[in-house]
XYZ file of N, CA and C in Angstrom:
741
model
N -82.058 25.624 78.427
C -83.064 24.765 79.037
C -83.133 23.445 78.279
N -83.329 22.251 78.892
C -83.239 21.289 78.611
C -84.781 20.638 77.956
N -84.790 20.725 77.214
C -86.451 19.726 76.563
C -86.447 18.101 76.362
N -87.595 17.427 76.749
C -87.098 16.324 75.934
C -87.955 16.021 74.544
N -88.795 16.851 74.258
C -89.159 16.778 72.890
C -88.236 17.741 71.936
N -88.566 17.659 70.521
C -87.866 18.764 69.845
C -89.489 20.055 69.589
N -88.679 20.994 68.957
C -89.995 21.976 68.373
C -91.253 21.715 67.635
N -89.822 20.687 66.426
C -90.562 20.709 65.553
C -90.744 19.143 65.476
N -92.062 18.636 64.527
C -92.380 17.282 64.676
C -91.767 16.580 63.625
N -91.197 15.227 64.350
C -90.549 14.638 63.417
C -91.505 14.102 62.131
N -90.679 14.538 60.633
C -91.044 14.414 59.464
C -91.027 12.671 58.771
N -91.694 12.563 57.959
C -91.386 11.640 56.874
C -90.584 11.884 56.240
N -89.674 11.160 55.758
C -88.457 11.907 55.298
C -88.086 11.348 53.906
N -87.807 12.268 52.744
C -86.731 11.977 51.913
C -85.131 12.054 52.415
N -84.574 11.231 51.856
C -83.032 11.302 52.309
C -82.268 11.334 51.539
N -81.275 12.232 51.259
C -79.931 12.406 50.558
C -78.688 12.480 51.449
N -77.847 11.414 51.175
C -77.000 10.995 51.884
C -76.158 11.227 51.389
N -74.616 11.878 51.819
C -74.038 12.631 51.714
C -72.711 12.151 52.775
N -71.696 11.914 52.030
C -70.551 11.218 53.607
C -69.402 11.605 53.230
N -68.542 12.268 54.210
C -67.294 12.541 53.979
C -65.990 11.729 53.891
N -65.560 11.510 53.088
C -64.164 10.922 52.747
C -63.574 10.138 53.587
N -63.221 9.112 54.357
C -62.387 8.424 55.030
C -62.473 9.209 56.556
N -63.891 9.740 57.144
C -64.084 9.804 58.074
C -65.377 8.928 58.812
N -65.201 9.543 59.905
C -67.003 8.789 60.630
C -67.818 9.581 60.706
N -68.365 10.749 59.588
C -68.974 11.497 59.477
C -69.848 11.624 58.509
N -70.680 10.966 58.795
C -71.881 10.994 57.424
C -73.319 11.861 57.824
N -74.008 12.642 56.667
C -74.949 13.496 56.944
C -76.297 13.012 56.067
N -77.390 13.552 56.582
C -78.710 13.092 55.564
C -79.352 14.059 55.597
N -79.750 14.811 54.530
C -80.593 15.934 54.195
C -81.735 15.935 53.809
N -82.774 16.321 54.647
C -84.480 16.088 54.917
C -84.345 17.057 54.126
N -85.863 16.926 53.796
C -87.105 17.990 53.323
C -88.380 17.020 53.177
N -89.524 17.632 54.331
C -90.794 17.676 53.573
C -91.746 18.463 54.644
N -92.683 18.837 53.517
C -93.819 20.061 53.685
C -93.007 21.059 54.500
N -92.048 21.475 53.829
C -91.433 22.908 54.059
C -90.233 23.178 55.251
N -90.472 21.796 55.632
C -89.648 21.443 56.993
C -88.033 21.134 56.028
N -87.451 21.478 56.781
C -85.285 20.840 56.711
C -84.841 20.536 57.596
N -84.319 19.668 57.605
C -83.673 18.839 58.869
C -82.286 18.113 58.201
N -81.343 18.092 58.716
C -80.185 17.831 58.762
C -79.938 16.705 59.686
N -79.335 15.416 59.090
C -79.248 14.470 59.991
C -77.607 14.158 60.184
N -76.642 14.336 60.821
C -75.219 14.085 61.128
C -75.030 13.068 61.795
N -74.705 11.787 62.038
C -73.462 10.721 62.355
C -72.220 10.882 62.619
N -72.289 11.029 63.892
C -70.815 11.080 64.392
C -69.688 10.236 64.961
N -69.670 9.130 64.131
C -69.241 7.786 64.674
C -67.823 7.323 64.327
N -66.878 8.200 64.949
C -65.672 8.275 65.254
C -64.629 9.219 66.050
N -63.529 8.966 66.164
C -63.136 9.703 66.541
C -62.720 11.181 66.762
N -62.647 12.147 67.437
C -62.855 13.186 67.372
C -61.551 14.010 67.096
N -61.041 14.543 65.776
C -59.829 15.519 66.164
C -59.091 14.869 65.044
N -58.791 15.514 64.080
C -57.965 15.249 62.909
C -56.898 14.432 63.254
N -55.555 14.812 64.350
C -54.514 14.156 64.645
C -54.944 13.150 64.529
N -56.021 12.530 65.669
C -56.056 10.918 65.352
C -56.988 9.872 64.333
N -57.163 10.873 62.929
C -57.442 10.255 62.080
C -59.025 10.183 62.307
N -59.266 11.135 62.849
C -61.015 11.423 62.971
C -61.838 12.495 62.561
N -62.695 12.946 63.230
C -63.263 14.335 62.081
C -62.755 15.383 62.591
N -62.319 16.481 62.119
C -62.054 17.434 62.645
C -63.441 18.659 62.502
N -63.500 19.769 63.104
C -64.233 20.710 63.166
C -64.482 21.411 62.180
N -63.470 21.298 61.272
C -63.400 21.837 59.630
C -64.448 20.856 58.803
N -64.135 19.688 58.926
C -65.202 18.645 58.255
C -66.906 18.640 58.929
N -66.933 19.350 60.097
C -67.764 19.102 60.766
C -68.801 20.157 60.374
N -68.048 21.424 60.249
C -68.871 22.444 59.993
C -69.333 22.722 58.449
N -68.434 21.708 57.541
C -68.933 21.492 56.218
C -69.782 21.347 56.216
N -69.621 20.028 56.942
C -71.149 18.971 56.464
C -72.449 20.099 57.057
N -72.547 20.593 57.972
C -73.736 21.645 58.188
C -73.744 23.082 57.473
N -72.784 23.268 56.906
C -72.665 24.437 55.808
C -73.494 23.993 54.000
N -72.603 22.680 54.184
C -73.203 21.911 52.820
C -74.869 21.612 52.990
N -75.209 21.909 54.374
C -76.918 21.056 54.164
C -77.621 22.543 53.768
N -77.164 23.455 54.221
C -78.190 25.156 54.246
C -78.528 25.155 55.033
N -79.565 26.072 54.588
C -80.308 26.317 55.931
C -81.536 25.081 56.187
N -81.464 25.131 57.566
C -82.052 23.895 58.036
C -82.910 24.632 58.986
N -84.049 23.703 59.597
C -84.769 23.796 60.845
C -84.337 23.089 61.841
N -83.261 21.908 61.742
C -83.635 21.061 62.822
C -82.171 20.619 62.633
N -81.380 20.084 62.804
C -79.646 19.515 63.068
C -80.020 18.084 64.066
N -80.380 17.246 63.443
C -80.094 15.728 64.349
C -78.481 15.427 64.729
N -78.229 15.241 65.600
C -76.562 14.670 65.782
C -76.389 13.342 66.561
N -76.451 12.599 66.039
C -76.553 10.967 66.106
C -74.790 10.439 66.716
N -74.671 10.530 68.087
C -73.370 10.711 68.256
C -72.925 8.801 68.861
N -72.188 8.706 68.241
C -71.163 7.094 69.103
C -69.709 7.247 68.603
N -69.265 7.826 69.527
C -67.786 8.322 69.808
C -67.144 8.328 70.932
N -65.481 7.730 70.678
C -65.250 7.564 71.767
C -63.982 8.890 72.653
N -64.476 10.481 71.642
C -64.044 11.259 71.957
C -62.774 11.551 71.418
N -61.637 12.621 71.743
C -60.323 12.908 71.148
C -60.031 14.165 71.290
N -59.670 15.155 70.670
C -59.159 16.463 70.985
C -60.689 17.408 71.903
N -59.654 17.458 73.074
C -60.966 18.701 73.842
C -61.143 19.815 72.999
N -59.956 20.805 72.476
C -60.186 21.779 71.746
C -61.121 21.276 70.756
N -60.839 20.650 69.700
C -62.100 19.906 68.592
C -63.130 19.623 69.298
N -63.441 19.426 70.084
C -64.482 18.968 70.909
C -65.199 20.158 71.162
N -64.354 20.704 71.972
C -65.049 22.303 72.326
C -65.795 23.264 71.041
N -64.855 23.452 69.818
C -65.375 23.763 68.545
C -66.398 23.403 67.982
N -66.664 21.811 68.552
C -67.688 21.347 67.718
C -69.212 21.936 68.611
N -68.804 21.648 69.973
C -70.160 22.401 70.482
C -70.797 23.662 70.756
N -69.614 24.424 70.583
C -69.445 26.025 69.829
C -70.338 25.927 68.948
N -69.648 25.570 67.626
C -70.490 25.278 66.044
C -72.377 25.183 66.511
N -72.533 24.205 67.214
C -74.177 23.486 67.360
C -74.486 24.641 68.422
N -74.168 25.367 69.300
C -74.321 26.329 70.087
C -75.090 27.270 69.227
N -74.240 27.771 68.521
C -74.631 29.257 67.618
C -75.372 28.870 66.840
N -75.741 27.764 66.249
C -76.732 27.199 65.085
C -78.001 27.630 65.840
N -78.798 28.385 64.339
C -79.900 28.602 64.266
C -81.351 27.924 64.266
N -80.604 26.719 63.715
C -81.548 25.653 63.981
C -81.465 25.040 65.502
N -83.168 24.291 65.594
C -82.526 23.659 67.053
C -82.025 22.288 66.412
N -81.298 22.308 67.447
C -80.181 20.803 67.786
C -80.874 19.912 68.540
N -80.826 18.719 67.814
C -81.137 17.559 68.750
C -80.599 16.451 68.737
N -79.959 16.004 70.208
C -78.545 15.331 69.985
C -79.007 13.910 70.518
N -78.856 12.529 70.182
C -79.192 11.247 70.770
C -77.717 10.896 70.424
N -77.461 9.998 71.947
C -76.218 8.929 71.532
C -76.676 7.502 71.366
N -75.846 7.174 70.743
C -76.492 5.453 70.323
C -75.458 4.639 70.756
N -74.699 5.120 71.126
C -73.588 4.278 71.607
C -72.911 4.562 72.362
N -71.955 5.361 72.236
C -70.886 5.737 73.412
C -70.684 7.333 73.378
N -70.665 8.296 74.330
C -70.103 9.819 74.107
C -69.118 9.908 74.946
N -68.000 9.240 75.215
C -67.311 10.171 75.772
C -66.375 10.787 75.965
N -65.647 11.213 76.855
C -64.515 12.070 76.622
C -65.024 13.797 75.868
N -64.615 13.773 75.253
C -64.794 15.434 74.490
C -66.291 15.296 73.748
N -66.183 13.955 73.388
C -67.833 13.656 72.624
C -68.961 14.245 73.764
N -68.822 14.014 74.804
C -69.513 13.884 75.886
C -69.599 15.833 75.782
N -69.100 15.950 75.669
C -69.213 17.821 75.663
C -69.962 18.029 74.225
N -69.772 17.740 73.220
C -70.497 17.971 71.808
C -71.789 17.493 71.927
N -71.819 16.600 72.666
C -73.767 16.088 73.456
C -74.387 17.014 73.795
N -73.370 17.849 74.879
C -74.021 18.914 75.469
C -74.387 20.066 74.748
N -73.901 20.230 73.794
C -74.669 21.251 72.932
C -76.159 21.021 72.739
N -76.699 19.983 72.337
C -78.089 19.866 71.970
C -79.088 20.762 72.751
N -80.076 21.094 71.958
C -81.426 21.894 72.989
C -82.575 20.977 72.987
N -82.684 19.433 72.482
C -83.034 18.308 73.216
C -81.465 16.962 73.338
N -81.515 16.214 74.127
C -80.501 15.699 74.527
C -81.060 14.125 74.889
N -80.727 13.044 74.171
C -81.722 11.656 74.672
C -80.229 10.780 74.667
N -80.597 10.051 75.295
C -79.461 8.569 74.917
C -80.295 7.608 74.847
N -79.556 6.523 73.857
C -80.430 5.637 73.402
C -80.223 4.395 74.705
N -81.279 3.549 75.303
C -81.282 2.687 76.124
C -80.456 1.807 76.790
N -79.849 1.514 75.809
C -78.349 0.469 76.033
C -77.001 1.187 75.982
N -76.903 3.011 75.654
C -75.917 3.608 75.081
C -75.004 4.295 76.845
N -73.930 4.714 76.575
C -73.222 4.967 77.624
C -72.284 6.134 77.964
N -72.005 6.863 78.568
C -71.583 8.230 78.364
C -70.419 8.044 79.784
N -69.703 8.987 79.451
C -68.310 8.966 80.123
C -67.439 10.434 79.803
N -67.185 10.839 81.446
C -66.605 12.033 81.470
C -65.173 11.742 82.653
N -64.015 12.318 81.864
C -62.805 12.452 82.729
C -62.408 13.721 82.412
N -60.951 13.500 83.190
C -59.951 14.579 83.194
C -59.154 14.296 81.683
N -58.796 15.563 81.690
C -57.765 15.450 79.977
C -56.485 15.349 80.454
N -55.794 14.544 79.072
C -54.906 14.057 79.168
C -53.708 14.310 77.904
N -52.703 14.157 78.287
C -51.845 15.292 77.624
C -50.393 14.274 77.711
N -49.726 14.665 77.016
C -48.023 14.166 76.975
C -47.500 15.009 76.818
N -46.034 14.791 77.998
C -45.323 16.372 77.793
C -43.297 15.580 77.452
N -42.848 16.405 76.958
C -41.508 15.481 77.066
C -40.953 17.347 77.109
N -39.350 17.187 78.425
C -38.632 18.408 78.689
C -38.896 18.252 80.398
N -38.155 19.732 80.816
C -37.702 20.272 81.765
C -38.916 19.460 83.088
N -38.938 19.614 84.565
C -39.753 19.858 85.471
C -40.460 21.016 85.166
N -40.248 22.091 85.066
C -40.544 23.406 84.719
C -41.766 23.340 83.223
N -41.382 22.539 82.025
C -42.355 22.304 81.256
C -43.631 21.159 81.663
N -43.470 20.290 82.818
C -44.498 19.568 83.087
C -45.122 20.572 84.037
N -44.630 21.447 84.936
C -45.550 21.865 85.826
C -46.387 22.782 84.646
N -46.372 23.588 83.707
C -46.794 24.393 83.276
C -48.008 23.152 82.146
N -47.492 22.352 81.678
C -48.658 21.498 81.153
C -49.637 20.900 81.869
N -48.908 20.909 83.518
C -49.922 20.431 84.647
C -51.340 21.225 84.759
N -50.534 22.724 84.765
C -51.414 24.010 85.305
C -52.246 24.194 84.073
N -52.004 23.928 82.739
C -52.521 23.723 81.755
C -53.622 23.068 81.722
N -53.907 21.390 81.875
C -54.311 20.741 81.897
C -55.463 21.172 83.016
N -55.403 21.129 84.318
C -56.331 22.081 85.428
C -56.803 22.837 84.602
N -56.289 23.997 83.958
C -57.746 24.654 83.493
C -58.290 23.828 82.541
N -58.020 23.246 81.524
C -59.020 22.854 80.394
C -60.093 22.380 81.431
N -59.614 21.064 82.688
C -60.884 20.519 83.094
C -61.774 21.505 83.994
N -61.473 22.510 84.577
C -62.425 23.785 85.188
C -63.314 24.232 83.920
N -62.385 24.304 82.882
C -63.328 24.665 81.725
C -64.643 23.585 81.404
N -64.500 22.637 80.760
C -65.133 21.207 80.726
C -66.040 21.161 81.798
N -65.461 21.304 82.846
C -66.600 21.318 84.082
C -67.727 22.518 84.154
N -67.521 23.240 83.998
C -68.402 24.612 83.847
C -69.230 24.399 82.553
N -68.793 24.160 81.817
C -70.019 23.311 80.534
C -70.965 22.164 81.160
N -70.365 21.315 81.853
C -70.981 20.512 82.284
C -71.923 21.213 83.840
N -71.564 22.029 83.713
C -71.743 22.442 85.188
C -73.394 23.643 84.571
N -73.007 24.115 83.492
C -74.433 24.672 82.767
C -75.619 23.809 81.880
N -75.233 22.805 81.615
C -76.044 22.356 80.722
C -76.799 20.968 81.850
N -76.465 20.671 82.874
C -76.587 19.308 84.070
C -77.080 20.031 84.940
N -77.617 18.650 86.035
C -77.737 19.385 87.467
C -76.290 18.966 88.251
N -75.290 19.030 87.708
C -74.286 18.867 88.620
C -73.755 20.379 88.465
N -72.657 20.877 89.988
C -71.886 22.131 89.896
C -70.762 21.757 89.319
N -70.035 22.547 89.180
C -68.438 22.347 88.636
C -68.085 21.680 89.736
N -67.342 21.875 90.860
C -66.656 21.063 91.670
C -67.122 19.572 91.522
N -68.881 19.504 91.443
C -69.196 17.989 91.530
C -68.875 17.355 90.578
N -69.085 18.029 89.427
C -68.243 17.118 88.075
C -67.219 17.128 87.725
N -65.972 18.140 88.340
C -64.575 17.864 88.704
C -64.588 16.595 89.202
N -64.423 16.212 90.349
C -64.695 14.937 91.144
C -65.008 13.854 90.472
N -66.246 14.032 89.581
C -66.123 12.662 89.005
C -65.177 12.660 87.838
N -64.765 13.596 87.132
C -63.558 13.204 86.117
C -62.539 12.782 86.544
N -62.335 13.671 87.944
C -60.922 13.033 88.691
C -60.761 11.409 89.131
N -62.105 10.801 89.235
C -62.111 9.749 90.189
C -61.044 8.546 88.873
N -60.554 7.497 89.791
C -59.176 7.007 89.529
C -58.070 7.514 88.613
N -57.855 8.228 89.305
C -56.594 9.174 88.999
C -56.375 9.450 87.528
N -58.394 10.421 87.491
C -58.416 10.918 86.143
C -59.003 10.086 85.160
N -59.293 8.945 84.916
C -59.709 7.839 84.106
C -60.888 8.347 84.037
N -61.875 9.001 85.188
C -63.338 9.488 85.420
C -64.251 8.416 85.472
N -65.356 8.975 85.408
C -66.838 7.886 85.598
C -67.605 7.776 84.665
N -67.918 6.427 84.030
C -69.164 5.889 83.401
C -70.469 5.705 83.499
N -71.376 6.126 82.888
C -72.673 6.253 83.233
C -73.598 5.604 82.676
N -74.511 4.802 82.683
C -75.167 3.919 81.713
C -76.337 5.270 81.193
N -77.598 5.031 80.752
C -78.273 6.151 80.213
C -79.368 6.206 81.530
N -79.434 5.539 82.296
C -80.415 6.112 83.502
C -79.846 6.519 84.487
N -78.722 6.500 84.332
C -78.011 7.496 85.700
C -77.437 8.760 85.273
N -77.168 8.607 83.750
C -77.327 9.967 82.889
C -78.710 10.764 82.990
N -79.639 10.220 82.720
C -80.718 11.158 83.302
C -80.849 11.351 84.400
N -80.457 10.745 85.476
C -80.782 11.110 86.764
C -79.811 12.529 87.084
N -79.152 12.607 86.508
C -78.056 13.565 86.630
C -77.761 15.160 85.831
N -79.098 14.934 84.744
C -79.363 15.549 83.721
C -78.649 15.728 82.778
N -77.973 14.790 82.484
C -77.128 14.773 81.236
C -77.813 14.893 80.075
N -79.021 14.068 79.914
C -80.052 13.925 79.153
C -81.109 14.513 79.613
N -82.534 14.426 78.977
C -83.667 13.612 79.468
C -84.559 13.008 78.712
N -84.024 12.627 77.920
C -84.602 11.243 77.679
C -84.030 9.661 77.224
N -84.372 8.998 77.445
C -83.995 7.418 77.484
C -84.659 7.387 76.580
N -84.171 6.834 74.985
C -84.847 5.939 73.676
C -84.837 4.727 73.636
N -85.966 4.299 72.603
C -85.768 3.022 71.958
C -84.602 2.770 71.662
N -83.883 1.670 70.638
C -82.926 1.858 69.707
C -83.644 2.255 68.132
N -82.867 3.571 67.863
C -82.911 3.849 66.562
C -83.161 2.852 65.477
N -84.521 2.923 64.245
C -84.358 2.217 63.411
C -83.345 3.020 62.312
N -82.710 2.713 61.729
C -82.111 2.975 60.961
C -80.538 2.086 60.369
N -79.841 2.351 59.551
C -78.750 2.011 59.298
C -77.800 1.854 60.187
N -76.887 0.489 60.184
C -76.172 0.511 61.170
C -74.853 1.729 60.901
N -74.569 2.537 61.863
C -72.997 2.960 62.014
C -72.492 2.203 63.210
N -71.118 1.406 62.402
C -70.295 0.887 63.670
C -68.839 1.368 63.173
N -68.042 2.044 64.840
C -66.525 2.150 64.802
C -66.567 1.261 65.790
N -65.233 0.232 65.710
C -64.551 -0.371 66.352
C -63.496 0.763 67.300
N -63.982 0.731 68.530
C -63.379 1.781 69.540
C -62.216 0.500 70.229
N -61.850 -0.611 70.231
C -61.043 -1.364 70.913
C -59.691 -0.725 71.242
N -59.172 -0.698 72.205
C -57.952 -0.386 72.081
C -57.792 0.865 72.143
N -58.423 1.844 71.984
C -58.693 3.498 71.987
C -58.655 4.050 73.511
N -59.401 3.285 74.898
C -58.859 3.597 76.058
C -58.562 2.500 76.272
N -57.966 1.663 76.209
C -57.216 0.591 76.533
C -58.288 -0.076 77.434
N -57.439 -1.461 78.101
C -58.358 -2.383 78.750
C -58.777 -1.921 79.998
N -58.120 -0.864 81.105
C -58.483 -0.562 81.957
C -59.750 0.425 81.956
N -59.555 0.841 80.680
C -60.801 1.741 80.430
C -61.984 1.105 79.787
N -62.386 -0.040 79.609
C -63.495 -0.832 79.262
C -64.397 -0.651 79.513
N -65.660 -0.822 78.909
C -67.253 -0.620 80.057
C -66.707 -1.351 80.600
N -66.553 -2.926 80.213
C -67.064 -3.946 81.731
C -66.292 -3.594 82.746
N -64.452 -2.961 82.741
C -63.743 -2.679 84.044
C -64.644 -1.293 84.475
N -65.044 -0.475 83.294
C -65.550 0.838 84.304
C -66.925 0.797 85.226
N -67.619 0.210 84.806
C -68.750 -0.391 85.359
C -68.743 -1.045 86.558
N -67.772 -1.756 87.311
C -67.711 -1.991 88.333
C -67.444 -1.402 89.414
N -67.424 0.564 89.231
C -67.099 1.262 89.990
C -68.466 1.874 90.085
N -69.458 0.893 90.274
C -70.735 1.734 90.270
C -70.798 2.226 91.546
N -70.437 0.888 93.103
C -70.679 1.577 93.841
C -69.889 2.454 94.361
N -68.823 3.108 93.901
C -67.627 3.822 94.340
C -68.873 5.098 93.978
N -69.396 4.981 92.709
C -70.076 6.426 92.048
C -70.994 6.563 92.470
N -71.704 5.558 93.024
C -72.834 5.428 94.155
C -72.817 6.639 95.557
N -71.937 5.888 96.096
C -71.477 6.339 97.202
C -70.991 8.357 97.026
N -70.663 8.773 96.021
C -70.424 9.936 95.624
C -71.738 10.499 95.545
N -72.707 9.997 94.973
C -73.756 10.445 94.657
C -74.526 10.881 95.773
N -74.338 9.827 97.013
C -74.887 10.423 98.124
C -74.423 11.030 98.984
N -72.728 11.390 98.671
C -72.462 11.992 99.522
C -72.486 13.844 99.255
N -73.346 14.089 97.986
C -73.137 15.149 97.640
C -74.635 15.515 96.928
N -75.763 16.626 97.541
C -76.808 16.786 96.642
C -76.375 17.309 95.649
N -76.927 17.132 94.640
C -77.395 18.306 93.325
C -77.782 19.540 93.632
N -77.075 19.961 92.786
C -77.583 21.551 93.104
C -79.544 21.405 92.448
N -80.106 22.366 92.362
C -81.240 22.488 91.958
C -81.027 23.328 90.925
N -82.471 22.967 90.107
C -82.354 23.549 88.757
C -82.823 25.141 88.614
């Protein structure tokens, strides 16, 4: 079930800051009046190969805090390995603490699934979320692309069925939008994310310390907000041609 408050009330906080090595993964460890809270930054890329956090670093940093009450996950990423991806919202799944996930910048791709873990879920006002189809390189036979094809189909049935439990969209409907231009998928600003239940809630912007990754060049120019954004009314038009399921 989706909340947009958390349980517990946000604290005054001492902070011990705590950051891992040549990643975009930095953590801050609360305590006060008996309360723990765990604060994580996730502001890079996702998936060791491409020089981002992997799930091993990920589950440190929440192993290294203890036991906690509360797991903040402060996400602006522009996504990377689905499997890492999937792990990571595994990890925040089974956590004992509740999770509460805000993006401040960008979730998407596999990030966009590690959102969905949270048991509150906000994006920050100006921040932007984005879900496609996965994407893969194959080199060999016809015979080895069809089988990376059939491959690829399930991960996104998978992906979709996450999205398809934690949203008011079904699987088929959020198939569709990952598929739309041949897989690139759809961009969402943060009020059409709530309309859709990705979230529910729309924030201020966070006071705090800046985290910035330079995402340039990571989906290339066709994948830009400003080019994806102009397919509002293409996503428009989807929107009405298909209700929401009900909650």
């Amino acid at each position: 079930m989706r909340r947009n408050k958390p349980m517990i009330d946000e604290p005054k906080m001492e902070n011990a800051y705590l950051s891992w090595p040549n990643t975009g993964l930095v953590s801050a460890r609360n305590k006060t009046k008996g309360v723990n809270v765990v604060d994580l930054f996730l502001d890079d890329v996702i998936g060791s190969q491409f020089g981002g956090v992997s799930p091993k670093q990920f589950n440190e940093q929440i192993s290294a805090a203890g036991e906690v009450d509360r797991i903040n996950l402060y996400i602006n990423s522009p996504g990377g390995s689905v499997f890492d991806g999937i792990a990571m919202y595994n990890t925040l799944r089974g956590a004992k603490a509740e999770v509460v996930v805000e993006v401040t910048g960008l979730a998407a791709s596999a990030a966009s699934v590690v959102m969905l873990a949270g048991d509150v879920r906000r994006m920050a006002e100006s921040s932007f979320l984005m879900i496609h189809d996965p994407w893969d390189m194959t080199m060999g036979s016809a015979e080895v692309h069809r089988i990376k094809s059939d491959r690829l189909s399930m991960y996104a049935a998978k992906i979709a069925s996450i999205y398809e439990r934690h949203t008011d969209l079904t699987a088929d409907q959020a198939q569709e939008m990952m598929s739309m231009d041949k897989g690139d998928g759809t961009w969402f600003d943060s009020e059409e994310a709530i309309e859709l239940g990705f979230v529910g809630e729309v924030t201020e912007p966070t006071k705090m310390a800046a985290h910035v990754t330079d995402f340039v060049g990571y989906f290339g120019s066709r994948n830009s907000v400003s080019a994806r954004t102009k397919k509002i009314d293409k996503r428009l038009d989807f929107m009405t041609r298909h209700s929401l399921k009900s909650r």
